[in-house]
Structure formats: structure tokens, C-alpha cells
Coordinates of C-alpha atoms and ligand atoms in Angstrom, one line a residue:
X1 CA 29.5 -15.6 -20.3
X2 CA 27.0 -14.3 -18.9
X3 CA 23.2 -15.2 -19.4
X4 CA 21.2 -12.3 -21.3
X5 CA 19.0 -12.2 -17.6
X6 CA 22.6 -11.9 -15.6
X7 CA 23.1 -8.7 -18.3
X8 CA 19.7 -7.3 -16.7
X9 CA 20.3 -8.1 -13.7
X10 CA 23.7 -6.2 -13.7
X11 CA 23.1 -2.8 -15.6
X12 CA 23.0 -0.1 -13.6
X13 CA 19.9 1.6 -14.6
X14 CA 16.7 -0.7 -16.0
X15 CA 15.1 0.6 -19.5
X16 CA 11.7 -0.4 -20.4
X17 CA 12.5 -3.6 -22.0
X18 CA 14.7 -4.8 -19.6
X19 CA 11.6 -3.9 -17.1
X20 CA 9.5 -6.4 -19.6
X21 CA 12.0 -8.8 -20.1
X22 CA 12.1 -9.0 -16.0
X23 CA 8.4 -9.2 -15.6
X24 CA 7.9 -11.9 -18.3
X25 CA 10.7 -14.1 -17.1
X26 CA 10.0 -17.8 -16.7
X27 CA 10.2 -19.5 -13.7
X28 CA 14.5 -20.5 -13.3
X29 CA 15.0 -16.9 -14.3
X30 CA 11.9 -15.8 -11.4
X31 CA 14.4 -17.2 -8.6
X32 CA 17.7 -15.3 -9.8
X33 CA 15.5 -11.9 -9.9
X34 CA 14.2 -12.5 -6.6
X35 CA 17.7 -13.6 -5.5
X36 CA 19.2 -10.5 -6.6
X37 CA 16.5 -8.0 -5.1
X38 CA 16.8 -9.5 -1.9
X39 CA 20.7 -9.3 -2.4
X40 CA 20.3 -5.1 -3.5
X41 CA 17.7 -5.0 0.2
X42 CA 20.2 -6.6 2.2
X43 CA 22.9 -3.9 1.2
X44 CA 20.7 -0.7 1.2
X45 CA 17.8 -0.8 3.5
X46 CA 19.5 -4.0 6.0
X47 CA 16.8 -7.4 6.5
X48 CA 14.7 -5.2 8.8
X49 CA 11.0 -5.4 8.7
X50 CA 9.4 -1.9 9.8
X51 CA 5.6 -2.6 11.4
X52 CA 3.3 -0.2 11.2
X53 CA -0.2 -0.8 12.7
X54 CA -2.8 -0.3 10.7
X55 CA -5.8 1.6 11.8
X56 CA -9.2 0.8 9.3
X57 CA -10.7 4.2 10.6
X58 CA -14.0 4.3 8.5
X59 CA -15.4 2.7 5.6
X60 CA -17.5 5.5 4.8
X61 CA -16.4 6.7 1.2
X62 CA -17.7 9.7 -1.4
X63 CA -16.1 7.5 -4.0
X64 CA -17.5 4.9 -6.4
X65 CA -14.1 3.0 -8.0
X66 CA -15.4 0.2 -9.6
X67 CA -12.9 -2.3 -8.1
X68 CA -13.6 -1.9 -4.4
X69 CA -16.2 -3.5 -1.8
X70 CA -16.6 -0.5 -0.2
X71 CA -17.7 1.7 -3.1
X72 CA -20.2 3.8 -1.8
X73 CA -22.8 2.8 -4.3
X74 CA -22.6 -0.8 -2.7
X75 CA -25.4 -0.6 0.0
X76 CA -24.8 -3.7 1.3
X77 CA -21.9 -2.7 3.1
X78 CA -22.4 -1.8 7.3
X79 CA -20.9 1.8 7.8
X80 CA -18.5 2.4 10.5
X81 CA -16.7 5.1 12.0
X82 CA -13.9 4.0 15.2
X83 CA -14.7 6.1 18.2
X84 CA -12.0 8.1 19.5
X85 CA -11.5 5.7 22.6
X86 CA -11.1 3.0 19.8
X87 CA -8.5 4.7 17.9
X88 CA -6.3 5.1 21.0
X89 CA -7.1 2.0 22.5
X90 CA -5.0 0.4 18.7
X91 CA -2.5 3.5 19.4
X92 CA -1.5 2.3 22.5
X93 CA -1.3 -1.3 22.0
X94 CA 0.9 -0.4 18.8
X95 CA 3.2 1.7 21.3
X96 CA 2.7 -0.5 23.9
X97 CA 4.7 -3.6 21.6
X98 CA 7.4 -0.8 20.3
X99 CA 5.6 -0.3 16.7
X100 CA 7.1 2.9 16.3
X101 CA 4.6 3.6 13.2
X102 CA 1.0 3.8 12.9
X103 CA -1.8 4.2 9.4
X104 CA -5.1 5.2 10.1
X105 CA -7.1 4.4 6.5
X106 CA -10.3 5.5 5.1
X107 CA -12.6 5.8 3.3
X108 CA -12.4 9.5 1.6
X109 CA -14.6 12.1 3.0
X110 CA -14.2 15.8 1.9
X111 CA -16.5 17.3 4.8
X112 CA -15.1 19.9 7.6
X113 CA -16.2 17.4 10.1
X114 CA -14.5 15.1 8.8
X115 CA -11.1 16.8 8.0
X116 CA -11.7 18.7 11.4
X117 CA -11.8 15.4 13.1
X118 CA -8.4 13.3 11.1
X119 CA -6.5 16.7 13.0
X120 CA -7.4 16.4 16.2
X121 CA -7.2 12.6 16.1
X122 CA -3.7 13.4 14.6
X123 CA -3.2 16.1 17.5
X124 CA -4.3 14.1 20.1
X125 CA -1.7 11.4 19.6
X126 CA 1.0 13.9 18.9
X127 CA 0.4 15.0 22.8
X128 CA 0.2 11.5 24.3
X129 CA 2.5 9.5 22.7
X130 CA 4.9 13.3 22.7
X131 CA 5.7 12.4 18.7
X132 CA 7.4 8.9 19.5
X133 CA 5.0 7.5 17.0
X134 CA 5.0 8.0 13.3
X135 CA 2.2 8.4 11.5
X136 CA 0.6 7.8 8.0
X137 CA -2.5 8.7 6.3
X138 CA -4.3 7.2 3.7
X139 CA -7.4 9.5 3.7
X140 CA -7.4 9.7 -0.4
X141 CA -7.5 12.9 -2.6
X142 CA -7.8 16.0 -0.1
X143 CA -7.3 19.7 -1.1
X144 CA -3.7 21.5 -0.5
X145 CA -5.8 23.2 2.6
X146 CA -6.5 19.7 3.8
X147 CA -3.1 17.9 3.2
X148 CA -1.5 21.1 5.4
X149 CA -3.7 21.0 8.3
X150 CA -2.7 17.2 8.2
X151 CA 1.1 17.8 8.0
X152 CA 0.7 20.9 10.7
X153 CA -1.8 18.4 13.0
X154 CA 1.3 15.7 12.9
X155 CA 0.8 13.2 10.5
X156 CA 4.7 12.9 8.6
X157 CA 3.7 10.3 5.5
X158 CA 0.9 9.9 3.3
X159 CA -0.3 7.0 1.1
X160 CA -2.5 7.7 -2.2
X161 CA -1.8 4.7 -4.9
X162 CA -2.3 6.3 -8.5
X163 CA -3.8 2.6 -9.0
X164 CA -2.7 2.7 -12.4
X165 CA 0.0 5.7 -14.1
X166 CA -2.2 4.8 -17.5
X167 CA -4.6 7.2 -17.8
X168 CA -7.0 5.5 -20.3
X169 CA -7.0 2.4 -17.8
X170 CA -8.0 4.9 -14.4
X171 CA -10.9 6.0 -16.9
X172 CA -11.8 2.3 -17.5
X173 CA -11.7 1.4 -13.3
X174 CA -13.4 4.8 -12.2
X175 CA -16.6 6.2 -12.9
X176 CA -17.2 8.7 -15.4
X177 CA -18.4 11.6 -12.9
X178 CA -16.0 14.0 -12.5
X179 CA -14.9 12.8 -9.5
X180 CA -12.2 10.4 -10.4
X181 CA -9.9 12.1 -12.2
X182 CA -6.5 10.9 -13.3
X183 CA -4.8 13.7 -13.8
X184 CA -6.6 15.3 -9.9
X185 CA -5.2 12.2 -8.5
X186 CA -1.5 12.9 -9.9
X187 CA -1.8 16.6 -8.8
X188 CA -3.0 15.7 -5.2
X189 CA 0.7 13.0 -5.6
X190 CA 2.5 16.1 -6.4
X191 CA 1.3 18.0 -3.6
X192 CA 1.6 15.7 -1.3
X193 CA 5.6 15.6 -1.9
X194 CA 5.7 19.8 -2.5
X195 CA 4.4 20.0 0.9
X196 CA 6.8 17.6 2.6
X197 CA 4.6 14.3 3.3
X198 CA 7.3 11.3 2.6
X199 CA 4.6 10.1 0.1
X200 CA 3.6 6.5 -0.7
X201 CA 1.9 5.3 -3.7
X202 CA 1.6 2.1 -5.8
X203 CA -0.6 0.6 -8.2
X204 CA -2.6 -3.0 -8.5
X205 CA -1.8 -5.6 -10.3
X206 CA -3.2 -8.1 -12.6
X207 CA -6.6 -5.2 -13.7
X208 CA -9.0 -6.3 -15.7
X209 CA -7.9 -4.9 -18.9
X210 CA -4.0 -4.2 -17.9
X211 CA -1.3 -5.0 -19.8
X212 CA 2.2 -6.1 -19.2
X213 CA 3.4 -2.6 -20.8
X214 CA 1.6 -0.5 -18.7
X215 CA 2.8 -2.1 -15.8
X216 CA 6.2 -1.7 -16.8
X217 CA 5.0 2.1 -17.3
X218 CA 4.1 1.9 -14.1
X219 CA 6.8 1.4 -12.3
X220 CA 8.9 4.0 -14.5
X221 CA 6.7 6.5 -13.2
X222 CA 7.4 5.4 -9.8
X223 CA 10.9 6.0 -11.2
X224 CA 10.5 8.9 -12.4
X225 CA 8.7 10.4 -9.5
X226 CA 11.0 9.2 -7.5
X227 CA 8.6 9.3 -4.2
X228 CA 9.8 7.2 -1.2
X229 CA 7.2 4.5 -0.6
X230 CA 5.5 2.2 -2.1
X231 CA 2.6 -0.5 -1.4
X232 CA 1.6 -2.7 -4.3
X233 CA -0.6 -5.8 -4.2
X234 CA -2.9 -8.1 -7.2
X235 CA -6.5 -6.9 -7.9
X236 CA -8.6 -9.4 -6.2
X237 CA -12.2 -9.3 -7.7
X238 CA -15.0 -8.5 -5.4
X239 CA -18.6 -9.8 -6.2
X240 CA -20.5 -6.5 -5.2
X241 CA -18.8 -4.3 -7.8
X242 CA -19.1 -3.0 -10.9
X243 CA -15.4 -4.5 -12.3
X244 CA -16.7 -8.2 -11.1
X245 CA -18.8 -8.9 -14.5
X246 CA -15.0 -9.2 -16.5
X247 CA -13.6 -11.9 -13.9
X248 CA -13.3 -13.8 -16.9
X249 CA -10.5 -12.0 -18.3
X250 CA -8.6 -11.8 -15.3
X251 CA -5.3 -13.6 -15.0
X252 CA -5.5 -16.7 -12.7
X253 CA -4.5 -15.7 -9.0
X254 CA -1.3 -17.3 -9.3
X255 CA -0.3 -15.8 -12.4
X256 CA -1.4 -12.1 -10.5
X257 CA 0.4 -13.1 -7.7
X258 CA 4.1 -13.8 -9.7
X259 CA 3.2 -11.0 -11.6
X260 CA 3.0 -8.9 -8.2
X261 CA 5.9 -10.4 -6.4
X262 CA 7.9 -10.0 -9.7
X263 CA 6.9 -5.8 -9.5
X264 CA 8.5 -5.7 -6.2
X265 CA 11.8 -7.5 -7.0
X266 CA 12.1 -4.9 -9.9
X267 CA 11.3 -2.2 -8.3
X268 CA 13.7 -2.9 -5.5
X269 CA 16.0 -3.0 -8.7
X270 CA 15.2 -0.3 -9.9
X271 CA 15.0 1.8 -6.2
X272 CA 17.1 0.5 -4.1
X273 CA 16.8 2.7 -0.4
X274 CA 13.2 3.3 -0.5
X275 CA 10.4 1.5 1.1
X276 CA 8.4 -1.1 -0.2
X277 CA 5.1 -3.1 1.7
X278 CA 5.0 -6.7 1.9
X279 CA 0.9 -5.9 1.3
X280 CA -2.2 -8.4 3.6
X281 CA -3.8 -8.6 -0.8
X282 CA -0.3 -11.0 -1.1
X283 CA -1.5 -13.2 1.5
X284 CA -5.1 -13.2 0.2
X285 CA -3.9 -14.6 -2.8
X286 CA -0.9 -17.1 -1.4
X287 CA -0.6 -18.6 2.3
X288 CA 3.0 -17.3 2.2
X289 CA 1.9 -14.2 0.2
X290 CA 3.8 -11.3 2.5
X291 CA 7.4 -14.0 3.4
X292 CA 7.5 -14.2 -0.3
X293 CA 6.9 -10.6 -0.6
X294 CA 9.9 -9.9 2.0
X295 CA 12.4 -12.6 0.1
X296 CA 11.8 -10.6 -3.0
X297 CA 12.8 -7.3 -2.1
X298 CA 10.1 -5.9 0.6
X299 CA 10.9 -4.0 4.1
X300 CA 7.2 -2.9 5.3
X301 CA 4.4 -4.4 7.0
X302 CA 1.2 -3.2 8.0
X303 CA -0.7 -5.8 10.8
X304 CA -4.2 -5.4 11.4
X305 CA -5.1 -3.5 14.4
X306 CA -8.6 -2.8 13.7
X307 CA -11.1 -3.6 16.3
X308 CA -12.5 -7.0 15.5
X309 CA -16.4 -5.9 15.0
X310 CA -15.3 -3.7 12.1
X311 CA -13.4 -6.7 10.0
X312 CA -16.1 -7.7 8.2
X313 CA -17.2 -4.3 7.5
X314 CA -13.4 -3.1 6.0
X315 CA -13.3 -5.9 2.8
X316 CA -11.8 -4.0 -0.3
X317 CA -12.0 -7.0 -2.0
X318 CA -12.5 -11.3 -0.7
X319 CA -11.0 -13.2 1.3
X320 CA -9.3 -11.0 3.3
X321 CA -7.2 -12.7 5.8
X322 CA -7.2 -12.3 9.4
X323 CA -10.5 -11.3 10.2
X324 CA -10.7 -13.1 13.9
X325 CA -6.9 -13.0 14.5
X326 CA -6.2 -10.4 17.3
X327 CA -3.6 -7.9 17.1
X328 CA -1.8 -9.9 19.7
X329 CA -2.5 -13.3 17.4
X330 CA -0.7 -11.8 13.9
X331 CA 1.9 -10.0 16.2
X332 CA 2.7 -14.1 17.0
X333 CA 2.1 -15.1 13.1
X334 CA 3.9 -12.3 11.8
X335 CA 7.1 -12.8 14.1
X336 CA 7.6 -16.1 13.2
X337 CA 7.1 -15.8 9.3
X338 CA 9.8 -12.5 9.4
X339 CA 12.4 -14.7 11.7
X340 CA 11.7 -17.5 8.9
X341 CA 12.4 -14.9 5.8
X342 CA 16.0 -14.5 7.4
X343 CA 14.7 -10.9 8.5
X344 CA 14.3 -9.0 11.6
X345 CA 11.7 -6.3 13.0
X346 CA 12.2 -2.9 13.7
X347 CA 10.8 -3.1 17.0
X348 CA 11.0 1.0 17.7
X349 CA 12.4 2.5 14.8
X350 CA 10.6 4.8 12.8
X351 CA 11.9 3.0 9.8
X352 CA 11.7 6.6 7.4
X353 CA 12.3 5.4 4.3
X354 CA 16.2 6.2 3.5
X355 CA 15.1 7.5 -0.2
X356 CA 13.3 10.7 1.2
X357 CA 14.4 13.6 1.0
X358 CA 12.8 17.2 2.2
X359 CA 12.0 19.2 0.1
X360 CA 14.1 22.4 0.0
Ligands
LIG1 N1 -8.2 -5.3 -5.0 C1 -7.2 -5.1 -4.9 N2 -6.6 -3.5 -4.0 C2 -7.8 -3.1 -3.9 N3 -7.7 -2.0 -3.4 C3 -9.2 -1.5 -3.4 N4 -10.0 -2.4 -3.7 C4 -8.7 -4.0 -4.2 C5 -9.4 -4.7 -4.7 N5 -11.0 -4.9 -5.5 C6 -6.7 -0.9 -3.4 C7 -6.5 0.2 -3.9 C8 -6.4 0.7 -2.9 C9 -6.3 0.4 -1.7 C10 -6.8 1.5 -0.4 O1 -6.6 -0.6 -1.2 O2 -5.1 0.1 -4.2 O3 -5.8 2.2 -2.8
LIG2 FE1 -13.8 4.3 -1.2 FE2 -10.5 4.0 -2.0 FE3 -12.5 2.4 -2.4 FE4 -11.9 3.9 -4.0 S1 -10.8 2.7 -3.4 S2 -14.2 3.4 -3.3 S3 -11.6 5.9 -2.8 S4 -12.0 3.0 0.0
LIG3 FE1 -3.0 -12.0 11.5 FE2 -0.9 -14.3 10.5 S1 -0.8 -12.1 10.3 S2 -3.1 -14.3 11.6

């Protein structure tokens, strides 16, 4: 006879109670969950991991999120913006090494010079590599006009995490200054989809005040909104942030890590053909974090291509790995980790989400 767990894993459509059971399952059941997620991944997207070269373009940010190390209120951060040459050096590395895709991530700024600078960089990248590099932007909430301008300049994908789909929790994680509004976040995601971006979102896992029930709702929100890409990872405290005062309320690192793996696996069961990142934050809490995420259903990794001189200044949380490893060292390291996980790397492939459909 099938166990309760197997019954749930076999369901074609998971409901809220099923999701809760999976997120709360014990260690023995967890193995089955991860094995099933790995099977589904193999069947729908293949045992392929796509590299997205990560460029941490600037840590200058107009926002003040209570969890983030580079929030505008943190006076101890040395602010930087990469030069154009440094950006193209990273792009050249990606191109030469068969990373067919890049992510340009930055603190959120709305001034005209920033919006124009991103457009100029996008156009130059499109020209230099004749459209052969896919570009993902991760530059926060912007106006519809800016999103459109960037799309027309050559970006195809956009990452904007909802952080939590619970408006009350969202308000506890952000200052109440009119500049961090849950509804506006949702609207920004809707706009990205409407414009035709491959839009990615995600949440932090194990935040202070967060419940398993809310995480189950996050997964339902992802399915209902039908995003093609996801990046989720554990919340990791940073001493120079207001949220640090609640560190004694947190689940242990191991609990946050395991819950993050379960979120990846359950999402793979719910949305079989999407792209899911094995995030750097997962490796921060467990030395084998990224390969474990890959074996639980993830299929994207973002190797860091930011120049070493800036890495320390882009610490959203403490303990970020690879602060001193050059791009080449991480490439070799990740190649062997991915091989050990039984996957191959999709060199030279864009790896667009199979779930993405152009708006009609
Ligand atoms: N722990 C984990 N993730 C964090 N982020 C920001 N601060 C932290 C933290 N302390 C994540 C947010 C943001 C992304 C760029 O980094 O989810 O969207
Ligand atoms: Fe800025 Fe993003 Fe950090 Fe918020 S999470 S303070 S928007 S860099
Ligand atoms: Fe950077 Fe292993 S991923 S050294």
C-alpha cells in the first residue's frame, strides 16, 4: 500500500494541505520528496544546469530594506559602480567560456543617468556579441517606461523577488516610508510580464516572523501568477541591519537550509518546466548547498563574475562564499560539483525557461 507521502507525491495538482505536509515532512520522507523532484526535473527540463554569469554592477541603492546589508542606511558600506570596461571584461569572460547568459544585478536607482546607463550597456552588449548573450536584469522596481526602454535595449529577462507574498510580513521587513509598498511590488511584476520579459521571482526562507503557512502560500502565489523562473534562498542575518535584532527568533541554519531545499523540491513538483536557481545563499549555509539544491530540482547556477575588488562591498548577508575566488576558480569548482550531482552544464545554450510564453 502507498504511504500518505507517496499519495501526495503522486497527485497531479498539489493543494495547500499537501504543500504544508511536504514542507513539514521528516528526514525519511524528505529523501523521497527530493528524489521525486529530481525525477521530474530530469523528465521535463533534463539533467542540465545553465550558468548565468553574475555581474554585481553597483551597490548604490535608494532603498532601505530592513534585512539587506547594502541598504541605503548602512553607512559602513563602501559604495561603488563598475566602470564600463569592467562590465565588458566580465561579459567577455562569459562569452569566451560559453556562458550564454548574464545577470546584471544592482541596487535600485531611478535617476535618469542610471536608467540611461543600463540602456547603453545593454545596447553595447547586444552589438558586441551580436545578440548571442541572453541578458537578465535585476535592478529592482522601476517604471513601466524604464522597463520598456531596457527591454528594447536588449534585456530579455528580469528578476524581481516578491520576498514574501504576505503583505503583513512584507511590511515588517521594509520601512514604512511609502517607498517599499507590497502592492507596487506585485504591480511591477505584472508589468514585467505584460511587457514580455521572462520574469523571475522568489522569496527568502526562514525570515523572522515567517511561518510555514506563509511559505506554502508563497508557492501557491508562484503557481497562480505563473512565473517562468525562480530564485529562492534562506534568509541570512547581517549585523548591520535592523532585522538583526531578531536573530534569536530565527530557525537554526540547518532548519533554514533544509526548508529552502524543500521549497525548491515542492516548486519543481508544482511547476515542472520552470527554471529554478540553486542560489548562493544556499551554499552559504551548507558547503554543499548548491549541489544539494540541484539534486532537489534546481537547474540554474549564477557563477559570480564581479571583479574581486568589489565582492566584499556587495554583501547582502554575512558569509557570502567565493569572496576571493576568481571566475576561473569558481568555474572549475562548479563544474566538478555539477558533474558529481549527475548533471551536465548547458554551455553555449541560452537555457530559456520552457515555461515562458510570449504575451499574445
Ligand atoms: N539574506 C538572504 N537574502 C537576502 N537578500 C537581501 N538580503 C538578504 C539576506 N539578508 C536577497 C533578497 C533580494 C536579493 C537580491 O537578495 O531576496 O531580492
Ligand atoms: Fe537595495 Fe535590493 Fe538591498 Fe533592498 S534588497 S536594500 S532594494 S539592494
Ligand atoms: Fe566559487 Fe566553489 S563556487 S570556489
